[in-house]
mmCIF file with all atom_site columns, C-alpha atoms in Angstrom:
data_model
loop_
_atom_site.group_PDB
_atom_site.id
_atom_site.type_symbol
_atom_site.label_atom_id
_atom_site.label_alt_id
_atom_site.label_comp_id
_atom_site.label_asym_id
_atom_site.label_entity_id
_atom_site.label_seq_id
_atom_site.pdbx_PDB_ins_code
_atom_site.Cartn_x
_atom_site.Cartn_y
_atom_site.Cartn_z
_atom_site.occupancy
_atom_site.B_iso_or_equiv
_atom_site.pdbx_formal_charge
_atom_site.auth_seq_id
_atom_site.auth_comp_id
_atom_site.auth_asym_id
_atom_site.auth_atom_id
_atom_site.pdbx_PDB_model_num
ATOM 1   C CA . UNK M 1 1   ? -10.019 17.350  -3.376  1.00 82.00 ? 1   UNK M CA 1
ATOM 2   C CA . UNK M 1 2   ? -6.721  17.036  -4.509  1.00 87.00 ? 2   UNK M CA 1
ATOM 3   C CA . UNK M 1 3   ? -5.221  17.954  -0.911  1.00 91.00 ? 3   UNK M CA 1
ATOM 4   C CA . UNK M 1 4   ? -7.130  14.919  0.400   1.00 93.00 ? 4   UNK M CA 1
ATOM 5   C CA . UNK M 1 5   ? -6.061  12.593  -2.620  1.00 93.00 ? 5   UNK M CA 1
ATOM 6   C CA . UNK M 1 6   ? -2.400  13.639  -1.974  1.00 94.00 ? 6   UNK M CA 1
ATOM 7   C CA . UNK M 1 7   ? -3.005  13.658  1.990   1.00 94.00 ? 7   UNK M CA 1
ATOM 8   C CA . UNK M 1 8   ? -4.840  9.823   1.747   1.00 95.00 ? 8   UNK M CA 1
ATOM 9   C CA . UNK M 1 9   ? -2.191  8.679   -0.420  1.00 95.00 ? 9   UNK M CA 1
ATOM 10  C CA . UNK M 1 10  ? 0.589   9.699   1.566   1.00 95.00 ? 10  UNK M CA 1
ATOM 11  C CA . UNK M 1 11  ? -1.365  7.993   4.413   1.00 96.00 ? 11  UNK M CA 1
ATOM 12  C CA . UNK M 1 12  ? -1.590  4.485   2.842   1.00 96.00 ? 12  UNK M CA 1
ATOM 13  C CA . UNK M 1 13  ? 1.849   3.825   1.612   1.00 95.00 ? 13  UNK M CA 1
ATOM 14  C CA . UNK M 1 14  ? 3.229   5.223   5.733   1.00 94.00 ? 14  UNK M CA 1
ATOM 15  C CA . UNK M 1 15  ? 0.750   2.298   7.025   1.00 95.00 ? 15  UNK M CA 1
ATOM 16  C CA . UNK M 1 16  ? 1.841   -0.325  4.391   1.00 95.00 ? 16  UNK M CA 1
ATOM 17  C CA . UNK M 1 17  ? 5.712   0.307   4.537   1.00 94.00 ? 17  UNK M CA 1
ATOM 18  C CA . UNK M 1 18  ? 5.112   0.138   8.328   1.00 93.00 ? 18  UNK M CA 1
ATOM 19  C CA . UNK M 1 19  ? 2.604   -3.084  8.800   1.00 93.00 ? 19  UNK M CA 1
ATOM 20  C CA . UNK M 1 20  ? 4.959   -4.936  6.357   1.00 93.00 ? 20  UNK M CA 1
ATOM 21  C CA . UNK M 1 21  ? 7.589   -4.393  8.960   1.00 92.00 ? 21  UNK M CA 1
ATOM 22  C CA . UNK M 1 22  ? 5.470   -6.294  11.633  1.00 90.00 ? 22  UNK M CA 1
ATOM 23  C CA . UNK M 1 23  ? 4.792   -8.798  9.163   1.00 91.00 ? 23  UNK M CA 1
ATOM 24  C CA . UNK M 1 24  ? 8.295   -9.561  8.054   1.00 90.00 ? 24  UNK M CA 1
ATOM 25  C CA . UNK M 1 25  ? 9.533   -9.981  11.306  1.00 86.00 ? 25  UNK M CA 1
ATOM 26  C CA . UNK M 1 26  ? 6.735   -12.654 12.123  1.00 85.00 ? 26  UNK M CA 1
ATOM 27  C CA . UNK M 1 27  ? 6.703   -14.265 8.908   1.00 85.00 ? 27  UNK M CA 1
ATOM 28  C CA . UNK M 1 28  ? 10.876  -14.541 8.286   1.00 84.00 ? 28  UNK M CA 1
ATOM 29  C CA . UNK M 1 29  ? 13.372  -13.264 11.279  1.00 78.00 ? 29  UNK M CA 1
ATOM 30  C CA . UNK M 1 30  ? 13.486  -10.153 13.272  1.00 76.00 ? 30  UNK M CA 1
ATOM 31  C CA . UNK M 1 31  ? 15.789  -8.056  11.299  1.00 77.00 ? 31  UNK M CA 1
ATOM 32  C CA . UNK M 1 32  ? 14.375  -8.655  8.043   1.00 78.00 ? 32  UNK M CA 1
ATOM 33  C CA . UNK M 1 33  ? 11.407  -6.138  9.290   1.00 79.00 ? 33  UNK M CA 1
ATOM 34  C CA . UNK M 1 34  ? 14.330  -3.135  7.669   1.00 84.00 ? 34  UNK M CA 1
ATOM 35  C CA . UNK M 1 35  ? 13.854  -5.013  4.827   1.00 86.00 ? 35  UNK M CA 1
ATOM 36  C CA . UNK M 1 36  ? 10.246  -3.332  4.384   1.00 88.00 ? 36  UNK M CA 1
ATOM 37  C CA . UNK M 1 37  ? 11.945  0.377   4.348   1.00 88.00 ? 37  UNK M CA 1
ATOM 38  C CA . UNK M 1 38  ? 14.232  -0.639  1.752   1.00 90.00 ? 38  UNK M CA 1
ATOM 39  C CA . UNK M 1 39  ? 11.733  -1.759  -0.665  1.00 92.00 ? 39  UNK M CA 1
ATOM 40  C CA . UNK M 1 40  ? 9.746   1.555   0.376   1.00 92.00 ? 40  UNK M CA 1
ATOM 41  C CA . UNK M 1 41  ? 12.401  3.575   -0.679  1.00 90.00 ? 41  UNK M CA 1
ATOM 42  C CA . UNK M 1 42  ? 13.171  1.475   -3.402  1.00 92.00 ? 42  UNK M CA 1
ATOM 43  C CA . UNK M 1 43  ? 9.648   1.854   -4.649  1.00 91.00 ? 43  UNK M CA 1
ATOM 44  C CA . UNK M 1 44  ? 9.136   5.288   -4.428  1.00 91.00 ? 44  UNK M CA 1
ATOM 45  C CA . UNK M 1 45  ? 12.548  6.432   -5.741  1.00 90.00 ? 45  UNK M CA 1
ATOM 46  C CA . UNK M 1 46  ? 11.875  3.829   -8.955  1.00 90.00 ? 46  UNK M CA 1
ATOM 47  C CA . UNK M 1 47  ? 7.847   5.201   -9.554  1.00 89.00 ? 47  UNK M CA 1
ATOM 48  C CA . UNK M 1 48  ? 9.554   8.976   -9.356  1.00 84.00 ? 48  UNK M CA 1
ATOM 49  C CA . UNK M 1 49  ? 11.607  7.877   -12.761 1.00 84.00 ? 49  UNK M CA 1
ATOM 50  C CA . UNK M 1 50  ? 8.414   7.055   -14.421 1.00 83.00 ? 50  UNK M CA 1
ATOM 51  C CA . UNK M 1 51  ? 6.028   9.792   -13.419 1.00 79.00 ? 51  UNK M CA 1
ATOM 52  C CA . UNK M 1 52  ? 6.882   11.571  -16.335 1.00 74.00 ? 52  UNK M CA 1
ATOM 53  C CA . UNK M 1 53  ? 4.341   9.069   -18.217 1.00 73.00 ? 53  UNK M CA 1
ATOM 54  C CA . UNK M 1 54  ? 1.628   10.473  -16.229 1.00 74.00 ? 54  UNK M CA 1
ATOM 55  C CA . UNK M 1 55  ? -0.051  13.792  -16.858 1.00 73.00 ? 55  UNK M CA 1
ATOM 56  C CA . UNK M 1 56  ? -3.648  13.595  -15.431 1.00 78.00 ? 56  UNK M CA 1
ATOM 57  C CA . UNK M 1 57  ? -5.360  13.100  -12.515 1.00 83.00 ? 57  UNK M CA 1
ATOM 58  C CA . UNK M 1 58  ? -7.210  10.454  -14.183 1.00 88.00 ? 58  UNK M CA 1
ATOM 59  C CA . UNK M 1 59  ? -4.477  8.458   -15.179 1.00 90.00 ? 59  UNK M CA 1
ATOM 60  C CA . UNK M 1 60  ? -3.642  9.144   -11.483 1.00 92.00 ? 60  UNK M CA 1
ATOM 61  C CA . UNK M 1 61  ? -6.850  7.676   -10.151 1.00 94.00 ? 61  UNK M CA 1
ATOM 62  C CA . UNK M 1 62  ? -6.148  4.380   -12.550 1.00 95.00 ? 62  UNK M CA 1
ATOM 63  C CA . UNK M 1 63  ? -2.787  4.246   -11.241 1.00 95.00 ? 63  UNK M CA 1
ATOM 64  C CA . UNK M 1 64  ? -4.228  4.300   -7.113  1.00 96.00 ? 64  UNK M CA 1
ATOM 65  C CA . UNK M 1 65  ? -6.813  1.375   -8.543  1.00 96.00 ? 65  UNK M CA 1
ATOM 66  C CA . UNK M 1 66  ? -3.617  -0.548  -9.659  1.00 96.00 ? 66  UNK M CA 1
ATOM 67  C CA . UNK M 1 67  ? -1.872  0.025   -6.688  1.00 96.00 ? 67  UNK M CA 1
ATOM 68  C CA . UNK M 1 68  ? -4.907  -1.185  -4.645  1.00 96.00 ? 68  UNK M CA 1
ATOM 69  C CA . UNK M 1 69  ? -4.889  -4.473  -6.508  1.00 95.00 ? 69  UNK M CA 1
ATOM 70  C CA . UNK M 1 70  ? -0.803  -4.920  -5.776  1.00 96.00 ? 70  UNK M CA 1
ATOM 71  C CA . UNK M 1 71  ? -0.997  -4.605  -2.383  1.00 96.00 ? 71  UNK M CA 1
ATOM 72  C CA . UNK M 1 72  ? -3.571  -7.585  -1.791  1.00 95.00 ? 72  UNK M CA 1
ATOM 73  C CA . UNK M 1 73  ? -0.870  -9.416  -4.327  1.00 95.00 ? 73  UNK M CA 1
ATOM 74  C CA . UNK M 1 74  ? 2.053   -8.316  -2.615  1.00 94.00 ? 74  UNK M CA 1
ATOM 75  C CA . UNK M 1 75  ? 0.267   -9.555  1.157   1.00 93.00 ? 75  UNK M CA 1
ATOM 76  C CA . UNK M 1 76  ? -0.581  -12.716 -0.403  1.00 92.00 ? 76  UNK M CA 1
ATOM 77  C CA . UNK M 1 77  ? 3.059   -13.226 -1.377  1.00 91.00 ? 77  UNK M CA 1
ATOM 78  C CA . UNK M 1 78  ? 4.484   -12.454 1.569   1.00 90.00 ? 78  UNK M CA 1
ATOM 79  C CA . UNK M 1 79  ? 2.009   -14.741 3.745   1.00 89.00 ? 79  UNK M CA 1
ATOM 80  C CA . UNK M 1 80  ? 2.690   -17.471 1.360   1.00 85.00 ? 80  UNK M CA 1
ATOM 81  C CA . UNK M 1 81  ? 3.893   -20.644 3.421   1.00 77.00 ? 81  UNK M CA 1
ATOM 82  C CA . UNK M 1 82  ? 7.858   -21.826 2.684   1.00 76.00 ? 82  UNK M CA 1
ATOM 83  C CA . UNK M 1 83  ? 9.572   -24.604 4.106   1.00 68.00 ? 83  UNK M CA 1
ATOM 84  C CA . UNK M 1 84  ? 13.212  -22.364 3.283   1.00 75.00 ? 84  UNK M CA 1
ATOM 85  C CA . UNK M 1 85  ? 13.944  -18.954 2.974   1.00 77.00 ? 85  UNK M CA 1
ATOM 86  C CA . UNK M 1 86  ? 15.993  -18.983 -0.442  1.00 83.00 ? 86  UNK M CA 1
ATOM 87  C CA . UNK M 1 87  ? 17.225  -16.264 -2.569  1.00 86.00 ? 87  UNK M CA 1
ATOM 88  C CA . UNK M 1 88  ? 14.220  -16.832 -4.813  1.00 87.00 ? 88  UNK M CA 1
ATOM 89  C CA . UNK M 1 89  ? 11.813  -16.809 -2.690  1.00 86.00 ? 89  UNK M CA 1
ATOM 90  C CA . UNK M 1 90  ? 13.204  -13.547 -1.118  1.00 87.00 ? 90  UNK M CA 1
ATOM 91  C CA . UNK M 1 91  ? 13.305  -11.977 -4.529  1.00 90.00 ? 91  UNK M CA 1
ATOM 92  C CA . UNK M 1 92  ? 9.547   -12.731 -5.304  1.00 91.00 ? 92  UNK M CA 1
ATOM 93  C CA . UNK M 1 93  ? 8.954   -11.564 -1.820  1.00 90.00 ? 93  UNK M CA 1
ATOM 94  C CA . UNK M 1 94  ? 11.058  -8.448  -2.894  1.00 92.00 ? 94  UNK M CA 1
ATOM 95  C CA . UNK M 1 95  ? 9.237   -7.648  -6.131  1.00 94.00 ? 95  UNK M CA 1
ATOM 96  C CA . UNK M 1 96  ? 5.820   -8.116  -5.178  1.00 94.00 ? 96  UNK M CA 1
ATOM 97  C CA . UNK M 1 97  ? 5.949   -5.845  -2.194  1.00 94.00 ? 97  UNK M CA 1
ATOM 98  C CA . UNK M 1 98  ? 7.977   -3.063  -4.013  1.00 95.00 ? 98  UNK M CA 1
ATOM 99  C CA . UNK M 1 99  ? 5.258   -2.699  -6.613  1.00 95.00 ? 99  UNK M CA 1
ATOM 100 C CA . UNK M 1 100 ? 2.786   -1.123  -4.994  1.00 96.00 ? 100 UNK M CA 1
ATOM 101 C CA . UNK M 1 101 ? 5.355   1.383   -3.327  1.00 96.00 ? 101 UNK M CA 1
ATOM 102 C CA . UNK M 1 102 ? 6.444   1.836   -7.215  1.00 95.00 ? 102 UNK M CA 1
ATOM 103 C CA . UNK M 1 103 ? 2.449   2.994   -8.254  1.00 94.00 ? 103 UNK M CA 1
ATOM 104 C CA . UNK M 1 104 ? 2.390   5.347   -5.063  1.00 94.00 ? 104 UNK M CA 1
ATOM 105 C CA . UNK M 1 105 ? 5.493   6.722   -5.826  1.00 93.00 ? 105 UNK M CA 1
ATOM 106 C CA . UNK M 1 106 ? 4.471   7.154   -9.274  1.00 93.00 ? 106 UNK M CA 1
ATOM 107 C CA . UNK M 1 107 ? 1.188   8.581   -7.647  1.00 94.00 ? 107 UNK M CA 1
ATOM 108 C CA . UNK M 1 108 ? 2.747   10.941  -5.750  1.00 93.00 ? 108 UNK M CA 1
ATOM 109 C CA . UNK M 1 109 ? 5.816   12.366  -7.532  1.00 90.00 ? 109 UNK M CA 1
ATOM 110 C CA . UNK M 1 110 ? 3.435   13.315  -10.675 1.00 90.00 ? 110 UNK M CA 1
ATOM 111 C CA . UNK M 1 111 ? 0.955   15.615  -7.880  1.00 88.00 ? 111 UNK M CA 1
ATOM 112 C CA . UNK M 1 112 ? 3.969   17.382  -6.864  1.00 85.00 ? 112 UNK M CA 1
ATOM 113 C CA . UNK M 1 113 ? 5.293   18.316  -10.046 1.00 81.00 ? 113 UNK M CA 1
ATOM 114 C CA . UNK M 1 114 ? 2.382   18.905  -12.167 1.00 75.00 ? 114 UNK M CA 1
ATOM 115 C CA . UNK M 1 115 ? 1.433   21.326  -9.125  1.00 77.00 ? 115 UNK M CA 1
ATOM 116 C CA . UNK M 1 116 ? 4.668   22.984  -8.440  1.00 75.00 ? 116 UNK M CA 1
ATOM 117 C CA . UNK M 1 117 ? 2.275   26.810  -8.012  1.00 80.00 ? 117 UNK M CA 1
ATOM 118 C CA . UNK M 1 118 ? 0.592   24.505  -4.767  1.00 83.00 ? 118 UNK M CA 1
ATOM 119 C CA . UNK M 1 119 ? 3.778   22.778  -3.803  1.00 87.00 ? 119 UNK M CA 1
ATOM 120 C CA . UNK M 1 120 ? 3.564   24.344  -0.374  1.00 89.00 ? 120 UNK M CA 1
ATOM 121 C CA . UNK M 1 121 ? 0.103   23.232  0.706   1.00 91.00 ? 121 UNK M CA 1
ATOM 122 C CA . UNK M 1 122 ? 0.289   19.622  -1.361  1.00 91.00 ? 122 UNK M CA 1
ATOM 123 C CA . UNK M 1 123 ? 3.531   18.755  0.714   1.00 91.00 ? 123 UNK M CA 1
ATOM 124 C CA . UNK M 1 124 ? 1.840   20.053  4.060   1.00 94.00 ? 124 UNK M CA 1
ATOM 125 C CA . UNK M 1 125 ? -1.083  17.432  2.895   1.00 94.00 ? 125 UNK M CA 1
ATOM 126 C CA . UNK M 1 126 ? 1.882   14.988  2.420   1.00 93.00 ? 126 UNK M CA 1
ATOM 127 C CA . UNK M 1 127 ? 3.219   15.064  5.658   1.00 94.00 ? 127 UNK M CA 1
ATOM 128 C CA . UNK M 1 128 ? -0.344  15.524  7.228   1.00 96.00 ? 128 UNK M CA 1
ATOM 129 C CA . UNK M 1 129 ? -1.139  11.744  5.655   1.00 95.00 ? 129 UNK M CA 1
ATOM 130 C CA . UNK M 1 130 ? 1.911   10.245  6.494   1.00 94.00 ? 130 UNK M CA 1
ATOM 131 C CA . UNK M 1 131 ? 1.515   11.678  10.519  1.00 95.00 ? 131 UNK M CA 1
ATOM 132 C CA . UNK M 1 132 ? -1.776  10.113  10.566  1.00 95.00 ? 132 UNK M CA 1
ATOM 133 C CA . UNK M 1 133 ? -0.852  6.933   8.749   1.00 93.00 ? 133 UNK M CA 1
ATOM 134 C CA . UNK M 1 134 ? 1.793   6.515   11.666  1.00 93.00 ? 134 UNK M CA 1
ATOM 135 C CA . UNK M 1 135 ? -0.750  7.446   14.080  1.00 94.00 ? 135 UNK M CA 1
ATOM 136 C CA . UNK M 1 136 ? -3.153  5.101   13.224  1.00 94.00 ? 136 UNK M CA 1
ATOM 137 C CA . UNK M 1 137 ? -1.222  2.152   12.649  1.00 94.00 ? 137 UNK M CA 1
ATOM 138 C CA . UNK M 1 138 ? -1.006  0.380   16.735  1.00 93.00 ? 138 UNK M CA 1
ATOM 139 C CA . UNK M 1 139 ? -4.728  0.892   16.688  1.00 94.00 ? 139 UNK M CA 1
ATOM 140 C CA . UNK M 1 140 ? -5.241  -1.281  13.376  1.00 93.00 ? 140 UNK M CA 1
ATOM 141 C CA . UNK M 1 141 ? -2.860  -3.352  14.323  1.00 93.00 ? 141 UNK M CA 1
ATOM 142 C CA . UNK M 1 142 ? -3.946  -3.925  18.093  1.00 93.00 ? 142 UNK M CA 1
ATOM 143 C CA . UNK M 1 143 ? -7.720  -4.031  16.550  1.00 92.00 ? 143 UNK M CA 1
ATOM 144 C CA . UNK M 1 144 ? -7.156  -6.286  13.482  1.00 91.00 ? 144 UNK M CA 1
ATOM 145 C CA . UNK M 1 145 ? -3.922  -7.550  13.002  1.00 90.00 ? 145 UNK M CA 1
ATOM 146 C CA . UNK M 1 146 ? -0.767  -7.137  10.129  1.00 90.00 ? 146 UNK M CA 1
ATOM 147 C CA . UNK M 1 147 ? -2.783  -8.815  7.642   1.00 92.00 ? 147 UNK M CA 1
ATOM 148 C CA . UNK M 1 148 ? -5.836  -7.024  7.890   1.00 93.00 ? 148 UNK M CA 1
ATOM 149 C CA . UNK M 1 149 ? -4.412  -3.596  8.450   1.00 94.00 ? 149 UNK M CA 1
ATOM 150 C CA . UNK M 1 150 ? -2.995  -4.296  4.517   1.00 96.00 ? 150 UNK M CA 1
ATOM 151 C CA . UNK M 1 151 ? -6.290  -5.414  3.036   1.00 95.00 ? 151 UNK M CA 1
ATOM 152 C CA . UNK M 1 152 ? -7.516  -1.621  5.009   1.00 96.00 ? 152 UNK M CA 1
ATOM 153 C CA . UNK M 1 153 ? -4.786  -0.287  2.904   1.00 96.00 ? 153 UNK M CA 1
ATOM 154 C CA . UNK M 1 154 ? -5.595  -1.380  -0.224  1.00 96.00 ? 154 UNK M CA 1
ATOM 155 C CA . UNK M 1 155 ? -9.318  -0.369  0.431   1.00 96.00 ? 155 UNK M CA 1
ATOM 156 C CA . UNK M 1 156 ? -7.937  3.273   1.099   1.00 97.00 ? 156 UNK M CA 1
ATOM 157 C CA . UNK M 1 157 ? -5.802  3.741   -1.678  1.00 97.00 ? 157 UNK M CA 1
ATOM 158 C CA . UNK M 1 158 ? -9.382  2.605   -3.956  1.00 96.00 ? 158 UNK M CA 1
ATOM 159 C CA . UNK M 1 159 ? -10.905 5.538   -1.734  1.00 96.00 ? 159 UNK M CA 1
ATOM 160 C CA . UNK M 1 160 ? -7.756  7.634   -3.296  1.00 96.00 ? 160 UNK M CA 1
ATOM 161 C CA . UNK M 1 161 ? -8.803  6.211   -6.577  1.00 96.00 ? 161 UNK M CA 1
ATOM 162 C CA . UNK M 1 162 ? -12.352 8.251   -6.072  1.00 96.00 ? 162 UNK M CA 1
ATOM 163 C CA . UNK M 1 163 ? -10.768 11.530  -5.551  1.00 95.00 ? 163 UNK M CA 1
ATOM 164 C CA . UNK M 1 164 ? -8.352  11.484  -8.193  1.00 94.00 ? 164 UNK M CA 1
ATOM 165 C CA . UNK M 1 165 ? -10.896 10.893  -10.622 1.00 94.00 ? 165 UNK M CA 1
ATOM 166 C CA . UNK M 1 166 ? -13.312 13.056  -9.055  1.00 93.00 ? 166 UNK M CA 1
ATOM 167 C CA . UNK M 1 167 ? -10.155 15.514  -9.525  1.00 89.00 ? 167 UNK M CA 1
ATOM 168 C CA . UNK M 1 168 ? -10.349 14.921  -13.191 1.00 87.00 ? 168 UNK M CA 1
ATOM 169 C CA . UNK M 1 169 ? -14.053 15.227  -13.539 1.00 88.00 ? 169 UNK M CA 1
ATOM 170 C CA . UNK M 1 170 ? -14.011 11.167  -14.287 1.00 88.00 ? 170 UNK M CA 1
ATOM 171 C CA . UNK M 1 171 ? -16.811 8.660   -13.369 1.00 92.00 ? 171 UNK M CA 1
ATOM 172 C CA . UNK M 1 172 ? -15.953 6.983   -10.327 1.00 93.00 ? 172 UNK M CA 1
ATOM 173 C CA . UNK M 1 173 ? -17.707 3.649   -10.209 1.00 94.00 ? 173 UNK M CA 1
ATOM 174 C CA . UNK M 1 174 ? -14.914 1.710   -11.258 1.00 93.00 ? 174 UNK M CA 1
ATOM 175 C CA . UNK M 1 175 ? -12.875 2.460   -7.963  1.00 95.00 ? 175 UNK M CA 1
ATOM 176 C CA . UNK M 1 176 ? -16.506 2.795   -6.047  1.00 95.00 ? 176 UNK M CA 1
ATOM 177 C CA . UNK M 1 177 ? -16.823 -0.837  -7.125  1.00 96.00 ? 177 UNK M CA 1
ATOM 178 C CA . UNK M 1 178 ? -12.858 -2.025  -5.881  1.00 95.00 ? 178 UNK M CA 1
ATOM 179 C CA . UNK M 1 179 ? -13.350 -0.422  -3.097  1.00 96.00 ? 179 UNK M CA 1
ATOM 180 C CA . UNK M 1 180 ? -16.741 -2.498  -2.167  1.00 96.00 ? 180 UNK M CA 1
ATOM 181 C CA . UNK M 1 181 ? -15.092 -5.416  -3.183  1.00 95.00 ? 181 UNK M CA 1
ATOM 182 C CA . UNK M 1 182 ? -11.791 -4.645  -1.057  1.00 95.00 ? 182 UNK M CA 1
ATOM 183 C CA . UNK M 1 183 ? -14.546 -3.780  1.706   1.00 94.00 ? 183 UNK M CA 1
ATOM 184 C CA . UNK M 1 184 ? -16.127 -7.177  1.741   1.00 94.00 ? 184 UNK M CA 1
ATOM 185 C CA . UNK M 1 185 ? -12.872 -9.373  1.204   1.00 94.00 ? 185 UNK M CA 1
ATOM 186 C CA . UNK M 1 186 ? -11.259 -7.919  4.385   1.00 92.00 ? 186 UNK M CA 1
ATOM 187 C CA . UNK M 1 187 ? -14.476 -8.473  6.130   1.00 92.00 ? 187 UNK M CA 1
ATOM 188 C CA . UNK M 1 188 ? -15.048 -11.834 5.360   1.00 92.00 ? 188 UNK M CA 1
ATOM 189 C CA . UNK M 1 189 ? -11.248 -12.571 6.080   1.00 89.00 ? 189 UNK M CA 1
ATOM 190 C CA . UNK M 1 190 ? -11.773 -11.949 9.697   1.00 85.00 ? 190 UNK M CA 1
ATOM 191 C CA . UNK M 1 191 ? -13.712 -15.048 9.345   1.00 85.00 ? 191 UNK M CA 1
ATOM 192 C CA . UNK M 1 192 ? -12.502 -16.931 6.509   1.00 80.00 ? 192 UNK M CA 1
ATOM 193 C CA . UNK M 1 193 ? -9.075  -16.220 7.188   1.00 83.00 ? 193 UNK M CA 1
ATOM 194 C CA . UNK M 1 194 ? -7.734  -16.166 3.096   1.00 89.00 ? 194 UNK M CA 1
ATOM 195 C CA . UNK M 1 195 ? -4.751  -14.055 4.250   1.00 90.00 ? 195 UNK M CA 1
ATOM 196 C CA . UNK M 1 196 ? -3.568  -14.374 7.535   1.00 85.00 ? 196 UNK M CA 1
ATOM 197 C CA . UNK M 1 197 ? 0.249   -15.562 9.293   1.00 82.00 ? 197 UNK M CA 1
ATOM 198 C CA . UNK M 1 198 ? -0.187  -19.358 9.193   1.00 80.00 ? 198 UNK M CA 1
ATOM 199 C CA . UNK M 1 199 ? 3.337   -20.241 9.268   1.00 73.00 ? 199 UNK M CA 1
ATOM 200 C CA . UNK M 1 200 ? 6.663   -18.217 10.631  1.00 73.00 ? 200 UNK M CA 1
ATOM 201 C CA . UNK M 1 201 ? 10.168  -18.350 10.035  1.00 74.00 ? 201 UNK M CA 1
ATOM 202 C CA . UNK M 1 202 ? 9.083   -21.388 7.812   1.00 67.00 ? 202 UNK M CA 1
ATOM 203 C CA . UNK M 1 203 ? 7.198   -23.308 10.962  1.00 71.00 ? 203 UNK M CA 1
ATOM 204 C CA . UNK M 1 204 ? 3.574   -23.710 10.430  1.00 69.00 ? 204 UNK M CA 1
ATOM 205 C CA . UNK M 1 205 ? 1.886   -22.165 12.828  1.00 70.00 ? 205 UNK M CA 1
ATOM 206 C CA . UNK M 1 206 ? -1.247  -23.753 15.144  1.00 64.00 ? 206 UNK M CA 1
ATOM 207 C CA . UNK M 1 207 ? -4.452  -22.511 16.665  1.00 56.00 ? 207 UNK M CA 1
#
């Protein structure tokens, strides 16, 4: 169980740091898509200083719930429609995508070091995830799109939220329940369209 937690966590941040690179080159200019590996390793290197507040699996499975909900904010912030690409509205940009890299890094920096007598086979579970994150990101994008493949992303790191506290011997309903409600927001957005590119490089874009 917690091979898979560590393996499915891994996973989901590979396919958000790289779908946010497809969107930020739609949504703002070209080479602004580096600007997605940045905030990953900003992210991750910033929830590493602060695993030290979390000891348990449960806490763990909290934090993947969290991180869940800041990806759907972080997509809606990017997609957000702007008529000029200022400093602000780069910053908010900035912030709001580099929390969810900060709860996965918190996420994963806490499994490795509270399990330094498994260290071999968690970071073999690492790299697994992360190889089949980068694997699996043309087909979700070729399937469903940038936007999409995020809202996918934030339902699997509520599926991460399940083994982490069925790790810790914790109920799981409340990420059972994110995770349905993740499930049916990203399928109703292939009709309803609540996040999807409707403008780029500050141009509104038409059907």
């Amino acid at each position: 169980m917690l091979y898979a937690a560590v393996g499915l966590t891994a996973l989901s941040v590979l396919l958000l740091e790289l779908a946010l690179t497809r969107i930020f080159s739609v949504v703002f200019y070209y080479h602004f898509a580096f600007l997605a590996i940045s905030i990953a390793l900003f992210g991750m290197g910033v929830g590493g200083v602060f695993a030290y507040a979390f000891r348990s699996f449960r806490a763990l499975g909290w934090v993947a719930l969290a991180t869940s909900a800041m990806v759907v904010v972080a997509l809606k912030a990017v997609l957000e429609p702007y008529a000029e690409l200022t400093n602000a509205r780069l910053a908010v940009v900035y912030l709001a995508s580099a929390l969810p890299f900060i709860t996965s890094g918190i996420i994963l920096s806490t499994a490795l070091s509270e399990q330094v007598k498994r260290i071999n086979r968690l970071y073999f579970a690492d790299l697994a995830g992360a190889s089949l994150g980068c694997l699996l990101l043309v087909p979700l994008l070729n399937q469903f799109g940038a936007p999409a493949a995020l809202l996918i992303v934030a339902g699997l790191f509520a599926a991460s939220a399940v083994l982490w506290f069925k790790q810790s011997g914790a109920r799981i309903w409340p990420a059972i329940t994110v995770l349905l409600v993740v499930a049916g927001v990203a399928i109703q957005n292939q009709q309803a369209r609540w996040f999807d590119v409707k403008a780029a490089k500050g141009v509104p874009l038409t059907d």
